[in-house]
Short mmCIF file of C-alpha atoms in Angstrom, two decimals:
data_model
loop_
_atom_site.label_atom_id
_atom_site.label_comp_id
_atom_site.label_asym_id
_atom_site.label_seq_id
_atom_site.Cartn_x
_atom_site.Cartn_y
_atom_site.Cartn_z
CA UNK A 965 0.00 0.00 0.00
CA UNK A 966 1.07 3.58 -0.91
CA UNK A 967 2.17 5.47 2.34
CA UNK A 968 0.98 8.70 2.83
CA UNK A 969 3.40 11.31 3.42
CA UNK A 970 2.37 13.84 6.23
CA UNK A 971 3.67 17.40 5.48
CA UNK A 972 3.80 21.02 7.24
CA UNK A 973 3.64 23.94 4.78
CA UNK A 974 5.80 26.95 6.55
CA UNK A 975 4.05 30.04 5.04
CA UNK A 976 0.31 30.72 3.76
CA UNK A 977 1.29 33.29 0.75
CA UNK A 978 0.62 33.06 -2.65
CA UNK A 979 3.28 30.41 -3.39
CA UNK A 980 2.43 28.24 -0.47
CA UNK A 981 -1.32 28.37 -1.69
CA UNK A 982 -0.04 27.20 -4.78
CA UNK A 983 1.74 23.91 -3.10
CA UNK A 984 -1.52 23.26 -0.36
CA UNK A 985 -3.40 22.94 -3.58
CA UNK A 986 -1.25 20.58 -5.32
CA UNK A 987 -0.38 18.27 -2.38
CA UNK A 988 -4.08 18.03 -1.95
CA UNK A 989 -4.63 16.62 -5.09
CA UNK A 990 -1.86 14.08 -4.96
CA UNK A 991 -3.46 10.74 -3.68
CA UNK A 992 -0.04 10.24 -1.09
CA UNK A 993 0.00 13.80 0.33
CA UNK A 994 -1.94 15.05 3.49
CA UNK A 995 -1.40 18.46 4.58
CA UNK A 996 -1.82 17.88 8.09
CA UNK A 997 -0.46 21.89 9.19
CA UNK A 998 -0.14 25.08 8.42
CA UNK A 999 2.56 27.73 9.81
CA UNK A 1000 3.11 31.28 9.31
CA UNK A 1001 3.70 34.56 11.84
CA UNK A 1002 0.31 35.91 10.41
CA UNK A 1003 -1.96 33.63 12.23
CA UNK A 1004 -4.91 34.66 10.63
CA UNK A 1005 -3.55 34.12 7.28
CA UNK A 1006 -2.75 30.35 8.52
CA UNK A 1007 -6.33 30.14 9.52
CA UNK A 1008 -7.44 31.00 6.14
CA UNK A 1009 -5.29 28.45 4.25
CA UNK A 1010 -6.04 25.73 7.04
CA UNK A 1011 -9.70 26.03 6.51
CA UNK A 1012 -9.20 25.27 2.67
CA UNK A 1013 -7.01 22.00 3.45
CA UNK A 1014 -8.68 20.87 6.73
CA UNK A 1015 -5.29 21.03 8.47
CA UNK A 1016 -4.41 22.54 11.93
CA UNK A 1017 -3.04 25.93 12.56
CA UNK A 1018 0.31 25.19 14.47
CA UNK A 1019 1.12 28.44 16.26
CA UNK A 1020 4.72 27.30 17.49
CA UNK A 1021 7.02 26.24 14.63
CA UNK A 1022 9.18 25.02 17.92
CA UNK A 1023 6.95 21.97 17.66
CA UNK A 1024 7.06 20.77 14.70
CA UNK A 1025 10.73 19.52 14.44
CA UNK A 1026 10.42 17.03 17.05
CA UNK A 1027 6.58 15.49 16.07
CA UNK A 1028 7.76 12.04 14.59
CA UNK A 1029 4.01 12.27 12.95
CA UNK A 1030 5.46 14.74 10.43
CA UNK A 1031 7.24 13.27 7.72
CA UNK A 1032 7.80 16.33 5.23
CA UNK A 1033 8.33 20.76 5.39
CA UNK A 1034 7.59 22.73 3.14
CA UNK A 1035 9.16 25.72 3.17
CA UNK A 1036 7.74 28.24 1.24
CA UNK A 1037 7.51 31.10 3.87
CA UNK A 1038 9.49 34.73 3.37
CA UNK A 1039 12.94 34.02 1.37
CA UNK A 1040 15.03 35.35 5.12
CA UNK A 1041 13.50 32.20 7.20
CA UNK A 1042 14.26 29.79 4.38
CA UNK A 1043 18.11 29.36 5.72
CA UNK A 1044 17.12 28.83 9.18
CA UNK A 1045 14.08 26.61 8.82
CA UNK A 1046 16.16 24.36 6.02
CA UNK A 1047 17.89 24.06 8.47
CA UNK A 1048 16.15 22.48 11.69
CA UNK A 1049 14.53 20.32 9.03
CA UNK A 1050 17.85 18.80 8.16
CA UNK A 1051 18.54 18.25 11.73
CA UNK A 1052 15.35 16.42 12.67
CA UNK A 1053 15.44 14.20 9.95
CA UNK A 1054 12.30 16.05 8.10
CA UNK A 1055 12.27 15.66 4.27
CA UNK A 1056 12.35 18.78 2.73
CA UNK A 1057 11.18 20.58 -0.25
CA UNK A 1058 12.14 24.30 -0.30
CA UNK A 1059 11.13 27.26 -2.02
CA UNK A 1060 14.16 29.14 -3.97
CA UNK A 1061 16.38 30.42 -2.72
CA UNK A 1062 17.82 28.84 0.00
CA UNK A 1063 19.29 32.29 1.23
CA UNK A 1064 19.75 35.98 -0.57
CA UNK A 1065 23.79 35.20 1.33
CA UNK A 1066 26.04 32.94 -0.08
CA UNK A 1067 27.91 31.95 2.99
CA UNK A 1068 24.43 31.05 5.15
CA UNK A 1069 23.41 28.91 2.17
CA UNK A 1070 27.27 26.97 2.26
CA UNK A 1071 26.24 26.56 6.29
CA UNK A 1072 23.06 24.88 5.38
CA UNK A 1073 24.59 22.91 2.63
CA UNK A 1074 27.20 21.94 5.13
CA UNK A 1075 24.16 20.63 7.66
CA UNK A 1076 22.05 18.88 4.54
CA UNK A 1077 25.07 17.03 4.39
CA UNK A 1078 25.99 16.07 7.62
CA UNK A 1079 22.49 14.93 8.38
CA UNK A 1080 22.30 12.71 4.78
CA UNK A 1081 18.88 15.11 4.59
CA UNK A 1082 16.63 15.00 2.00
CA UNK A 1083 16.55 18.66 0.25
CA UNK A 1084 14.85 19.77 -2.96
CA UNK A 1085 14.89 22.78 -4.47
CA UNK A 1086 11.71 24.21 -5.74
CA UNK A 1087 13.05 25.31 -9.32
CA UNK A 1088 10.10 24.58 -10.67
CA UNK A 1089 10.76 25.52 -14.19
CA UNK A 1090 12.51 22.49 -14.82
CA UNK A 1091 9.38 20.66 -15.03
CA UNK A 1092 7.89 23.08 -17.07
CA UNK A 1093 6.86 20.12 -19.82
CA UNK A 1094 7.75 22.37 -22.13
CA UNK A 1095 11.27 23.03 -21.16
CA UNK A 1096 11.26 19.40 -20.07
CA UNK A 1097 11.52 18.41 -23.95
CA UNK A 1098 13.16 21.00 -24.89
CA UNK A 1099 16.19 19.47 -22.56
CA UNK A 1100 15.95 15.94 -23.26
CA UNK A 1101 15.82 16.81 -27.46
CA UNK A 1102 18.93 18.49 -26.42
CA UNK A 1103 20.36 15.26 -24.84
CA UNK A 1104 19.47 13.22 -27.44
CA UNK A 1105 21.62 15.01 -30.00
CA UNK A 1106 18.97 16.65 -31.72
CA UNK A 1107 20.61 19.64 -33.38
CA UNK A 1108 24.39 18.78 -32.23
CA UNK A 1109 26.25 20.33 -30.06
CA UNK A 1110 25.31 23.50 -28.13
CA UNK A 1111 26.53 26.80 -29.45
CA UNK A 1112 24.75 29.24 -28.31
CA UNK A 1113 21.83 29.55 -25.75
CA UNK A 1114 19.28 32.35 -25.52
CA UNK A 1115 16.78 32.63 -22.52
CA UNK A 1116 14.00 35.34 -22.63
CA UNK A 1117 12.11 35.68 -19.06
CA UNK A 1118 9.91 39.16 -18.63
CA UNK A 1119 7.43 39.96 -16.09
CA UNK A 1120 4.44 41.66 -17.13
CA UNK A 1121 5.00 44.35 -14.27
CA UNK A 1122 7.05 44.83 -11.21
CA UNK A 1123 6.39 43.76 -8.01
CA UNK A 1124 5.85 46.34 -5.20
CA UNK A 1125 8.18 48.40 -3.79
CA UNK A 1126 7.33 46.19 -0.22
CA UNK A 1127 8.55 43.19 -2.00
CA UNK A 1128 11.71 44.33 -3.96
CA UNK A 1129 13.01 45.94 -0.73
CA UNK A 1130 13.48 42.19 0.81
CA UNK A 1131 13.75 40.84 -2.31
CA UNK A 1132 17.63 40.40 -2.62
CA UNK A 1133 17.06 42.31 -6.31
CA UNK A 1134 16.40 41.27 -9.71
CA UNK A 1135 18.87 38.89 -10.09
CA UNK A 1136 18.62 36.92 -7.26
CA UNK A 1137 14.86 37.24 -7.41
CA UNK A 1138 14.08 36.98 -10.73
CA UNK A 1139 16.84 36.00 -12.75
CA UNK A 1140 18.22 33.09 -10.77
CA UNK A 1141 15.43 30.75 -12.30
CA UNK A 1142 17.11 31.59 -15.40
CA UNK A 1143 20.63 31.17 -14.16
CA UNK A 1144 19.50 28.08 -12.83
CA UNK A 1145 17.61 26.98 -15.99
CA UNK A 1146 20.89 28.18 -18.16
CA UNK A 1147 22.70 25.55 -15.87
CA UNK A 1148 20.23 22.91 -16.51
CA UNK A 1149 20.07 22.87 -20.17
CA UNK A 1150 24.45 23.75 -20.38
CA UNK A 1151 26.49 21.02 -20.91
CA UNK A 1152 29.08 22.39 -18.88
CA UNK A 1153 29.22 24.79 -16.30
CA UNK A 1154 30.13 28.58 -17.06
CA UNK A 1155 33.14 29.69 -16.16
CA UNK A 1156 32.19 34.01 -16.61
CA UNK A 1157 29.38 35.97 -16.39
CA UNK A 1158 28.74 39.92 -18.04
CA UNK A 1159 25.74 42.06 -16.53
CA UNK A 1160 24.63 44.78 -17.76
CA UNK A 1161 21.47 46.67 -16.60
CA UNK A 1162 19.27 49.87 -16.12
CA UNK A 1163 16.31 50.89 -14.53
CA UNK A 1164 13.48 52.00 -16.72
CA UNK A 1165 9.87 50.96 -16.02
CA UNK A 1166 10.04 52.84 -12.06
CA UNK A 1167 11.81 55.06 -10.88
CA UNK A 1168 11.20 53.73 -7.05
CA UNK A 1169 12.86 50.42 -7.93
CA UNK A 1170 16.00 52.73 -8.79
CA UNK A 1171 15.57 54.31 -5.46
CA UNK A 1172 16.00 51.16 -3.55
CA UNK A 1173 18.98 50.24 -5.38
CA UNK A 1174 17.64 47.68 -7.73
CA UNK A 1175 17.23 47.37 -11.63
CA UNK A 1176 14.59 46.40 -13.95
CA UNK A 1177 15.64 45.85 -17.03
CA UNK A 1178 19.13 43.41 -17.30
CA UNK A 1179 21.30 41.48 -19.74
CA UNK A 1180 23.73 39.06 -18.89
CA UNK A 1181 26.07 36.73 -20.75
CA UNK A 1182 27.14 33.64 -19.73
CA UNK A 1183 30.31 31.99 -21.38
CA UNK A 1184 31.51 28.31 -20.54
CA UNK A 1185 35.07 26.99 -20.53
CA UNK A 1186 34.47 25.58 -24.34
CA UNK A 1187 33.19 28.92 -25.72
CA UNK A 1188 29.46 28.31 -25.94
CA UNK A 1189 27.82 31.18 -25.04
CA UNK A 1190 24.70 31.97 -23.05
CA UNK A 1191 22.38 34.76 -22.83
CA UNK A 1192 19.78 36.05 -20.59
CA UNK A 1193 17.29 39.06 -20.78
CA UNK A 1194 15.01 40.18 -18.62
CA UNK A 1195 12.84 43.06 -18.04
CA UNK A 1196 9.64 43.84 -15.74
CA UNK A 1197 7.60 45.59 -17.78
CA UNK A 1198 6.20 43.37 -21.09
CA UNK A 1199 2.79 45.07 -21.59
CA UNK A 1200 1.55 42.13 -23.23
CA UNK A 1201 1.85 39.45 -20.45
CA UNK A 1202 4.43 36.84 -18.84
CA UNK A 1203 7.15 36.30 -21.78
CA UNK A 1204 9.23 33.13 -21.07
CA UNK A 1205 11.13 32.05 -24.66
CA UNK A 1206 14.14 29.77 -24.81
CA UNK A 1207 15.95 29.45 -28.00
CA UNK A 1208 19.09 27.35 -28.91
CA UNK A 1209 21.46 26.94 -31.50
CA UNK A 1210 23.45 24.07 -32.38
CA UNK A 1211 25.79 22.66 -34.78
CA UNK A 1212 22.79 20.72 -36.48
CA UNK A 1213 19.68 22.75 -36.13
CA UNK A 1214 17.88 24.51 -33.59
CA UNK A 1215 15.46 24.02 -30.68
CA UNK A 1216 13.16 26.55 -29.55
CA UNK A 1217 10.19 27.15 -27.04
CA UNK A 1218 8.08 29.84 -27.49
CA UNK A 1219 5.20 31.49 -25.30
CA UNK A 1220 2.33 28.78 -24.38
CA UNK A 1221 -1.22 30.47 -24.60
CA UNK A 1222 -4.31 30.25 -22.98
CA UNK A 1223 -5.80 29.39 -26.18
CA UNK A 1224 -4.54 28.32 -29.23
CA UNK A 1225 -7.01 29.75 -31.91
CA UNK A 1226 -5.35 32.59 -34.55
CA UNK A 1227 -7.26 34.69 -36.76
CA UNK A 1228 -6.03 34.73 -40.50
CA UNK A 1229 -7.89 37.41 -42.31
CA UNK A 1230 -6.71 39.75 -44.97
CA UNK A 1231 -6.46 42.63 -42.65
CA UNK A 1232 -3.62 40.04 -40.75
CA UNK A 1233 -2.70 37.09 -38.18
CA UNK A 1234 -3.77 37.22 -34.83
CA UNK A 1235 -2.97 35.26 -32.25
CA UNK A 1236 -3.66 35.53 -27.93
CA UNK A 1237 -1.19 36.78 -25.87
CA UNK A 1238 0.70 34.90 -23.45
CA UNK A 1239 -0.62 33.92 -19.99
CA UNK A 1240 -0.68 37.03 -17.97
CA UNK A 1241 1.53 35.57 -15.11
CA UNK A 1242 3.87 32.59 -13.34
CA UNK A 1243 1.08 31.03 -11.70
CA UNK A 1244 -0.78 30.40 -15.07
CA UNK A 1245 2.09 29.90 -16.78
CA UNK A 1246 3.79 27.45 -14.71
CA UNK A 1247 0.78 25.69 -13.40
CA UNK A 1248 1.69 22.06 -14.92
CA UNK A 1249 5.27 22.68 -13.08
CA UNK A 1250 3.97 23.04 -10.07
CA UNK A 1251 2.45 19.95 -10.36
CA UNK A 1252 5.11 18.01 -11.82
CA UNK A 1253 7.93 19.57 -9.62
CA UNK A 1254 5.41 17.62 -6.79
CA UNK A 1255 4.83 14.15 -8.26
CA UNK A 1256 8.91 14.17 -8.48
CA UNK A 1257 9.73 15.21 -5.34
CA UNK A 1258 6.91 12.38 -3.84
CA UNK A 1259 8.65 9.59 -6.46
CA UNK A 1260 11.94 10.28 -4.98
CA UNK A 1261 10.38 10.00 -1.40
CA UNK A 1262 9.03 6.67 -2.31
CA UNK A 1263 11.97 5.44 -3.90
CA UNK A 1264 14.43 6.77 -1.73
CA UNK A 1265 15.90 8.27 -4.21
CA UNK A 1266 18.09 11.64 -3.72
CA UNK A 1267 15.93 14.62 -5.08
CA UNK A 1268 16.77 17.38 -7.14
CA UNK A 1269 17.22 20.36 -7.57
CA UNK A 1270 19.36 19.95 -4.95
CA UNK A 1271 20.98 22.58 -2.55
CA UNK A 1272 23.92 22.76 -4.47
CA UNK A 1273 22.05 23.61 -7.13
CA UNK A 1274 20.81 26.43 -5.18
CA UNK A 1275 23.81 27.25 -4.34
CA UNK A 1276 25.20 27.52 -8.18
CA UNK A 1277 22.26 29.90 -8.83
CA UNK A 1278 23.32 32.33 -6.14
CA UNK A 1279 26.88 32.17 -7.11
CA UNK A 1280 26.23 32.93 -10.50
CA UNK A 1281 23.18 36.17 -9.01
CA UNK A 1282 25.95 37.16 -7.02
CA UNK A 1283 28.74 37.26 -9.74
CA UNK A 1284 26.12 39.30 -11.87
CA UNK A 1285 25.76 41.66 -9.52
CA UNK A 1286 29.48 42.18 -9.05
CA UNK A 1287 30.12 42.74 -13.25
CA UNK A 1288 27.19 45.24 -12.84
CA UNK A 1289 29.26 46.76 -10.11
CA UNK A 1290 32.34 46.93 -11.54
CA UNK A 1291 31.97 47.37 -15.13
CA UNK A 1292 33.84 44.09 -16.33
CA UNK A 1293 33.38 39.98 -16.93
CA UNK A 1294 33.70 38.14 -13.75
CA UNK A 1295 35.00 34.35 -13.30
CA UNK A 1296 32.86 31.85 -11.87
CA UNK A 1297 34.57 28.96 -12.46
CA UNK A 1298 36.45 28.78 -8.66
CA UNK A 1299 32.97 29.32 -6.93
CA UNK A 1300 31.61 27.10 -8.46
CA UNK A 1301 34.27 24.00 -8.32
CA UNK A 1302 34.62 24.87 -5.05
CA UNK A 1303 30.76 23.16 -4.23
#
């Protein structure tokens, strides 16, 4: 018989909404608690899952009914509830990023690894089916060997000003799915990174020391080159493109759409836009970013993302954020052995 996994969902935002929903639908998943500081908000969330409200987080690392954390509370308790997690032998399945600070996410890698803990990484667009394909064609040889690798990722606004002041900035916020997607579909890891950025769309985010509008270029030890644009204001909804080139052909994934009827007249084509946001676009995802992370529960298996992963990401947001700083291309490659 299938076990049921009991979990705890640390947070009862938008994202952790997202989760509840999808580990209620999965036939091995029982939310049996909700946590967050605002315990109304907990309420709300534990009414729609018929789970408890726990009050003390304190409590939950040593109830040996709990097999599973989620961790999709605010990104500056990620660090610290990863990990007490690890330490109390909870599986755990953690919103990105582990921390906005390089060396706190090294000391949580460090205790992952000391306790043999089970840690995934919610990079969710890797089970995007879309991009799912899109990686194994590559695999398979389908157009050769990478040469170059273009990934387009645009919000349809920005977020508030609330949210971008704790938000660690665009490229550790936004970007690193891409970062981490770039290292995904790579075939080896990049050894230099090139930022360059502005602010355009508010002046406020330029107030608080952030950017909206970025360019970066990734470049790995064999010369294949990577790039990455983003931009927080695409009037026309939630752009996510991936394009590559190789020696053979090429492989590309455009925008999915909420419908797929187009209008061919003699006045022109039309077509619908793009879905207006991540949580249409990445719905599927979300859901198959779930079903994995239950599999490798099942089997045992070791889950990833994995922290290291993580890790990789914020090395490469951080080294960004230093060529924006300083003008020039910055190495990677001994941060990133160095995992």
């Amino acid at each position: 018989m299938n076990k049921i996994w009991n979990i705890v969902v640390l947070g009862a935002g938008r994202i952790a909404a997202v989760h509840t929903a999808n580990m209620q639908r999965h036939p091995q998943m029982r939310v049996c608690g909700i946590y967050d500081v605002n315990h109304e908000r907990a309420r709300n969330l534990a009414k729609v899952c018929s789970a408890i409200v726990i009050e003390d987080v304190e409590k939950i690392w040593n109830d040996p009914s709990i097999d599973a954390i989620c961790i999709a509370s605010s990104t500056d308790t990620h660090a610290e509830f990863l990990c007490k997690a690890a330490e109390s032998g909870k599986a755990i399945f953690c919103e990105k990023p582990v921390s906005l600070d390089l060396a706190e996410c090294d000391r949580c890698a460090a205790i992952v690894e000391q306790n043999a803990a089970f840690c995934f990484i919610g990079f969710n667009r890797r089970f995007d089916p879309h991009f799912a394909s899109l990686k194994t064609r590559l695999m398979n040889g389908e157009v050769g060997n990478i040469e170059l690798l273009q990934i387009c990722s645009r919000d349809p606004g920005a977020p508030p000003a609330e949210y971008i002041r704790s938000s660690g900035g665009l490229f550790k916020d936004m970007m690193i799915h891409d970062l981490d997607m770039a290292r995904h579909l790579l075939p080896e890891e990049p050894i230099s990174i090139y930022a360059s950025a502005s602010c355009l769309t508010d002046p406020a985010i330029k107030e608080l020391g952030d950017v909206d509008t970025a360019v970066v270029t990734l470049r790995t030890a064999s010369g294949i080159q990577c790039q990455i644009s983003n931009s927080r204001r695409a009037v026309y909804g939630y752009d996510q493109r991936i394009e590559v080139l190789g020696s053979t052909g090429m492989l590309r994934v455009e925008n999915p759409r909420p419908l797929t009827v187009e209008s061919w007249t003699e006045q022109g084509v039309s077509t619908e836009k793009p879905h207006w946001f991540f949580l249409e676009r990445y719905e599927e995802a979300y859901r198959h970013e779930l079903a994995f992370f239950v599999d490798c529960l099942n089997n045992g298996t070791v889950p990833y993302p994995s922290i290291q992963d993580g890790r990789q990401a914020l090395v490469l947001a951080e080294a960004a954020a230093e060529s924006l700083a300083s003008g020039r291309e910055v190495s990677v490659c001994r941060s990133l052995v160095e995992a």
